[in-house]
Amino acid sequence: SQTIHQWPATLVQPVGSPLSLECTVEGTSNPNLYWYRQAAGRGLQLLFYSVGIGQISSEVPQNLSASRPQDRQFILSSKKLLLSDSGFYLCAWARGAPINEQFFGPGTRLTVL
Amino acid sequence: EDKVVQSPLSLVVHEGDTVTLNCSYEVTNFRSLLWYKQEKKAPTFLFMLTSSGIEKKSGRLSSILDKKELFSILNITATQTGDSAIYLCAVTTSYDKVIFGPGTSLSVIP
């Protein structure tokens, strides 16, 4: 069966510090991978998605970046965090073409102080 | 720009009431519409809709899609306190992009 891992579960970082959130998927190959951010009580904002290694589509121009160094690994990064980067970050995977359902990781709660 | 809109954004009902949640969309190369329920952390999948007019049903929940008018509704009958959650609508495209709406926060009070 497939599982998706995200870490860390919670993170408190000062403004201006770097960020690296990792997401890995097990039990499937060549998944589509997605990063979302969710503000409190709100919907999911699509940040990046990837349909293959090294292929990243960016949806929201900002100080975040994403990389996919391996087939089942998706990393969200920032060189300098802003207060507005606080939120709940969710990674998801899906079998592409066509997508029937996305499977979400447990999420990372990021607080930037 | 691809867009998914949900209404209402929040709703408070009493147990036993029936609720209808709305989702409308404007996207390029629509493929499917997904409904999720989010209680505390990760969203959980409810329905996938691809064809107009065909109702999907699971217990007290049902959903239908209108591809001509570009919207979907999610109905919950005989609501229970356990239905309290954020309900998310998402649209997928032929480029494997998945766009979520802002969600409807439903509170069911005893």
Short mmCIF file of N, CA and C in Angstrom, two decimals, chain A residues 11-104:
data_model
loop_
_atom_site.label_atom_id
_atom_site.label_comp_id
_atom_site.label_asym_id
_atom_site.label_seq_id
_atom_site.Cartn_x
_atom_site.Cartn_y
_atom_site.Cartn_z
N LEU A 11 6.91 23.32 13.23
CA LEU A 11 8.17 24.04 13.08
C LEU A 11 7.94 25.49 13.45
N VAL A 12 8.82 26.03 14.28
CA VAL A 12 8.79 27.45 14.62
C VAL A 12 10.13 28.04 14.19
N GLN A 13 10.05 29.02 13.31
CA GLN A 13 11.27 29.58 12.74
C GLN A 13 11.24 31.11 12.83
N PRO A 14 12.39 31.74 13.01
CA PRO A 14 12.42 33.21 13.01
C PRO A 14 12.36 33.75 11.58
N VAL A 15 11.86 34.96 11.46
CA VAL A 15 11.86 35.65 10.16
C VAL A 15 13.29 35.72 9.63
N GLY A 16 13.42 35.45 8.34
CA GLY A 16 14.73 35.53 7.71
C GLY A 16 15.52 34.24 7.72
N SER A 17 15.02 33.24 8.41
CA SER A 17 15.73 31.96 8.46
C SER A 17 15.35 31.11 7.26
N PRO A 18 16.16 30.10 6.93
CA PRO A 18 15.82 29.23 5.80
C PRO A 18 14.81 28.16 6.20
N LEU A 19 14.24 27.53 5.18
CA LEU A 19 13.23 26.49 5.40
C LEU A 19 13.48 25.31 4.49
N SER A 20 13.25 24.12 5.01
CA SER A 20 13.25 22.92 4.17
C SER A 20 12.23 21.94 4.74
N LEU A 21 11.19 21.70 3.96
CA LEU A 21 10.17 20.71 4.33
C LEU A 21 10.26 19.56 3.35
N GLU A 22 10.20 18.36 3.89
CA GLU A 22 10.37 17.20 3.02
C GLU A 22 9.12 16.33 2.99
N CYS A 23 8.89 15.77 1.83
CA CYS A 23 7.74 14.89 1.62
C CYS A 23 8.24 13.68 0.83
N THR A 24 7.91 12.49 1.29
CA THR A 24 8.27 11.29 0.54
C THR A 24 7.07 10.36 0.44
N VAL A 25 7.02 9.65 -0.65
CA VAL A 25 5.93 8.72 -0.92
C VAL A 25 6.52 7.33 -1.06
N GLU A 26 5.81 6.36 -0.50
CA GLU A 26 6.23 4.97 -0.63
C GLU A 26 5.14 4.15 -1.29
N GLY A 27 5.54 3.11 -1.99
CA GLY A 27 4.58 2.17 -2.51
C GLY A 27 4.00 2.49 -3.86
N THR A 28 4.56 3.50 -4.53
CA THR A 28 4.09 3.83 -5.88
C THR A 28 5.26 4.42 -6.64
N SER A 29 5.17 4.45 -7.94
CA SER A 29 6.24 5.05 -8.74
C SER A 29 5.66 6.12 -9.65
N ASN A 30 6.50 7.09 -9.96
CA ASN A 30 6.14 8.21 -10.83
C ASN A 30 4.83 8.90 -10.43
N PRO A 31 4.71 9.22 -9.15
CA PRO A 31 3.47 9.92 -8.75
C PRO A 31 3.54 11.39 -9.16
N ASN A 32 2.38 12.02 -9.29
CA ASN A 32 2.33 13.48 -9.31
C ASN A 32 2.43 13.93 -7.85
N LEU A 33 3.18 15.00 -7.63
CA LEU A 33 3.37 15.49 -6.26
C LEU A 33 2.97 16.96 -6.18
N TYR A 34 2.40 17.34 -5.03
CA TYR A 34 1.83 18.68 -4.87
C TYR A 34 2.21 19.25 -3.50
N TRP A 35 2.47 20.56 -3.47
CA TRP A 35 2.60 21.29 -2.21
C TRP A 35 1.46 22.32 -2.13
N TYR A 36 0.77 22.31 -0.98
CA TYR A 36 -0.29 23.28 -0.72
C TYR A 36 0.01 24.00 0.59
N ARG A 37 -0.51 25.22 0.70
CA ARG A 37 -0.49 25.93 1.97
C ARG A 37 -1.92 26.26 2.34
N GLN A 38 -2.21 26.13 3.62
CA GLN A 38 -3.56 26.41 4.10
C GLN A 38 -3.49 27.38 5.27
N ALA A 39 -4.12 28.55 5.13
CA ALA A 39 -4.25 29.48 6.24
C ALA A 39 -5.38 28.97 7.14
N ALA A 40 -5.39 29.42 8.37
CA ALA A 40 -6.35 28.91 9.36
C ALA A 40 -7.78 29.02 8.85
N GLY A 41 -8.48 27.87 8.85
CA GLY A 41 -9.88 27.85 8.48
C GLY A 41 -10.16 28.14 7.02
N ARG A 42 -9.16 28.06 6.18
CA ARG A 42 -9.34 28.41 4.77
C ARG A 42 -9.04 27.21 3.87
N GLY A 43 -9.21 27.43 2.57
CA GLY A 43 -8.95 26.38 1.59
C GLY A 43 -7.47 26.20 1.33
N LEU A 44 -7.17 25.28 0.43
CA LEU A 44 -5.79 24.96 0.10
C LEU A 44 -5.32 25.79 -1.09
N GLN A 45 -4.19 26.45 -0.92
CA GLN A 45 -3.58 27.21 -2.01
C GLN A 45 -2.49 26.36 -2.64
N LEU A 46 -2.63 26.08 -3.92
CA LEU A 46 -1.63 25.29 -4.62
C LEU A 46 -0.37 26.12 -4.79
N LEU A 47 0.77 25.58 -4.32
CA LEU A 47 2.04 26.29 -4.43
C LEU A 47 2.87 25.75 -5.60
N PHE A 48 3.08 24.45 -5.60
CA PHE A 48 3.88 23.80 -6.65
C PHE A 48 3.31 22.42 -6.94
N TYR A 49 3.53 21.97 -8.16
CA TYR A 49 3.24 20.58 -8.44
C TYR A 49 4.25 20.06 -9.43
N SER A 50 4.40 18.72 -9.42
CA SER A 50 5.43 18.09 -10.23
C SER A 50 4.89 16.79 -10.82
N VAL A 51 5.08 16.63 -12.13
CA VAL A 51 4.62 15.40 -12.78
C VAL A 51 5.79 14.46 -13.04
N GLY A 52 7.01 14.86 -12.66
CA GLY A 52 8.16 13.99 -12.85
C GLY A 52 9.42 14.59 -12.23
N ILE A 53 10.47 13.80 -12.15
CA ILE A 53 11.74 14.28 -11.56
C ILE A 53 12.21 15.53 -12.28
N GLY A 54 12.54 16.53 -11.50
CA GLY A 54 13.08 17.77 -12.07
C GLY A 54 12.04 18.66 -12.73
N GLN A 55 10.78 18.23 -12.78
CA GLN A 55 9.72 19.03 -13.41
C GLN A 55 8.88 19.68 -12.32
N ILE A 56 8.96 20.99 -12.24
CA ILE A 56 8.24 21.73 -11.20
C ILE A 56 7.42 22.82 -11.86
N SER A 57 6.14 22.88 -11.52
CA SER A 57 5.28 23.98 -11.96
C SER A 57 4.97 24.84 -10.75
N SER A 58 5.19 26.14 -10.90
CA SER A 58 4.98 27.06 -9.80
C SER A 58 3.69 27.82 -10.03
N GLU A 59 2.85 27.86 -9.02
CA GLU A 59 1.55 28.52 -9.17
C GLU A 59 1.52 29.91 -8.57
N VAL A 60 2.31 30.14 -7.56
CA VAL A 60 2.25 31.41 -6.84
C VAL A 60 3.66 31.99 -6.72
N PRO A 61 3.94 33.11 -7.37
CA PRO A 61 5.28 33.69 -7.25
C PRO A 61 5.52 34.21 -5.84
N GLN A 62 6.56 33.77 -5.21
CA GLN A 62 6.82 34.13 -3.82
C GLN A 62 8.24 33.70 -3.49
N ASN A 63 8.58 33.75 -2.23
CA ASN A 63 9.95 33.43 -1.85
C ASN A 63 10.12 31.95 -1.54
N LEU A 64 9.22 31.10 -1.99
CA LEU A 64 9.35 29.67 -1.80
C LEU A 64 9.80 29.02 -3.10
N SER A 65 10.43 27.86 -2.99
CA SER A 65 10.80 27.08 -4.16
C SER A 65 10.60 25.61 -3.85
N ALA A 66 10.55 24.79 -4.88
CA ALA A 66 10.36 23.36 -4.70
C ALA A 66 11.34 22.62 -5.58
N SER A 67 11.68 21.42 -5.13
CA SER A 67 12.55 20.57 -5.93
C SER A 67 12.10 19.13 -5.80
N ARG A 68 12.42 18.36 -6.83
CA ARG A 68 12.08 16.93 -6.82
C ARG A 68 13.34 16.18 -7.24
N PRO A 69 14.22 15.94 -6.29
CA PRO A 69 15.50 15.32 -6.62
C PRO A 69 15.38 13.81 -6.93
N GLN A 70 14.36 13.19 -6.40
CA GLN A 70 14.11 11.77 -6.67
C GLN A 70 12.63 11.58 -6.99
N ASP A 71 12.31 10.44 -7.56
CA ASP A 71 10.95 10.19 -8.04
C ASP A 71 9.89 10.39 -6.97
N ARG A 72 10.19 9.97 -5.73
CA ARG A 72 9.18 9.99 -4.68
C ARG A 72 9.53 10.96 -3.55
N GLN A 73 10.30 11.97 -3.88
CA GLN A 73 10.71 12.96 -2.89
C GLN A 73 10.42 14.36 -3.41
N PHE A 74 9.76 15.15 -2.56
CA PHE A 74 9.39 16.51 -2.96
C PHE A 74 9.77 17.42 -1.80
N ILE A 75 10.54 18.47 -2.10
CA ILE A 75 11.07 19.34 -1.05
C ILE A 75 10.61 20.77 -1.28
N LEU A 76 10.13 21.39 -0.22
CA LEU A 76 9.73 22.80 -0.26
C LEU A 76 10.77 23.60 0.51
N SER A 77 11.27 24.68 -0.09
CA SER A 77 12.37 25.43 0.52
C SER A 77 12.12 26.92 0.47
N SER A 78 12.85 27.60 1.34
CA SER A 78 12.91 29.05 1.28
C SER A 78 14.28 29.47 1.79
N LYS A 79 14.83 30.53 1.21
CA LYS A 79 16.11 31.03 1.70
C LYS A 79 15.90 31.96 2.89
N LYS A 80 14.78 32.71 2.85
CA LYS A 80 14.51 33.65 3.94
C LYS A 80 13.01 33.70 4.20
N LEU A 81 12.59 33.19 5.33
CA LEU A 81 11.17 33.15 5.64
C LEU A 81 10.61 34.53 5.97
N LEU A 82 9.35 34.72 5.58
CA LEU A 82 8.59 35.92 5.92
C LEU A 82 7.50 35.55 6.92
N LEU A 83 6.99 36.54 7.64
CA LEU A 83 5.88 36.28 8.57
C LEU A 83 4.70 35.65 7.83
N SER A 84 4.46 36.10 6.61
CA SER A 84 3.31 35.62 5.83
C SER A 84 3.47 34.17 5.36
N ASP A 85 4.63 33.59 5.59
CA ASP A 85 4.82 32.17 5.23
C ASP A 85 4.23 31.23 6.27
N SER A 86 3.80 31.75 7.39
CA SER A 86 3.17 30.90 8.42
C SER A 86 1.93 30.24 7.85
N GLY A 87 1.72 28.98 8.24
CA GLY A 87 0.54 28.28 7.77
C GLY A 87 0.72 26.78 7.91
N PHE A 88 -0.24 26.07 7.38
CA PHE A 88 -0.24 24.61 7.41
C PHE A 88 0.12 24.14 6.01
N TYR A 89 1.22 23.41 5.89
CA TYR A 89 1.71 22.97 4.60
C TYR A 89 1.39 21.49 4.40
N LEU A 90 0.73 21.22 3.31
CA LEU A 90 0.31 19.86 3.00
C LEU A 90 0.96 19.41 1.70
N CYS A 91 1.48 18.20 1.74
CA CYS A 91 2.00 17.55 0.54
C CYS A 91 0.98 16.50 0.12
N ALA A 92 0.82 16.30 -1.16
CA ALA A 92 -0.12 15.30 -1.65
C ALA A 92 0.47 14.61 -2.86
N TRP A 93 0.02 13.39 -3.10
CA TRP A 93 0.40 12.69 -4.31
C TRP A 93 -0.85 12.19 -5.02
N ALA A 94 -0.71 11.94 -6.31
CA ALA A 94 -1.81 11.41 -7.10
C ALA A 94 -1.23 10.61 -8.25
N ARG A 95 -2.00 9.63 -8.67
CA ARG A 95 -1.65 8.93 -9.91
C ARG A 95 -2.13 9.82 -11.04
N GLY A 96 -1.26 10.16 -11.95
CA GLY A 96 -1.63 11.09 -12.99
C GLY A 96 -2.41 10.46 -14.11
N ALA A 97 -2.93 11.25 -15.01
CA ALA A 97 -3.51 10.88 -16.28
C ALA A 97 -4.54 9.75 -16.25
N PRO A 98 -5.75 9.96 -15.82
CA PRO A 98 -6.23 11.15 -15.14
C PRO A 98 -6.12 11.01 -13.62
N ILE A 99 -6.25 12.13 -12.94
CA ILE A 99 -6.22 12.09 -11.48
C ILE A 99 -7.61 11.74 -10.97
N ASN A 100 -7.70 10.68 -10.18
CA ASN A 100 -8.97 10.31 -9.57
C ASN A 100 -9.07 10.82 -8.15
N GLU A 101 -7.97 10.88 -7.47
CA GLU A 101 -7.98 11.23 -6.05
C GLU A 101 -6.57 11.64 -5.65
N GLN A 102 -6.48 12.61 -4.75
CA GLN A 102 -5.19 12.95 -4.17
C GLN A 102 -5.11 12.37 -2.78
N PHE A 103 -3.92 11.98 -2.39
CA PHE A 103 -3.69 11.44 -1.05
C PHE A 103 -2.75 12.39 -0.32
N PHE A 104 -3.18 12.82 0.85
CA PHE A 104 -2.46 13.87 1.56
C PHE A 104 -1.59 13.32 2.68
#
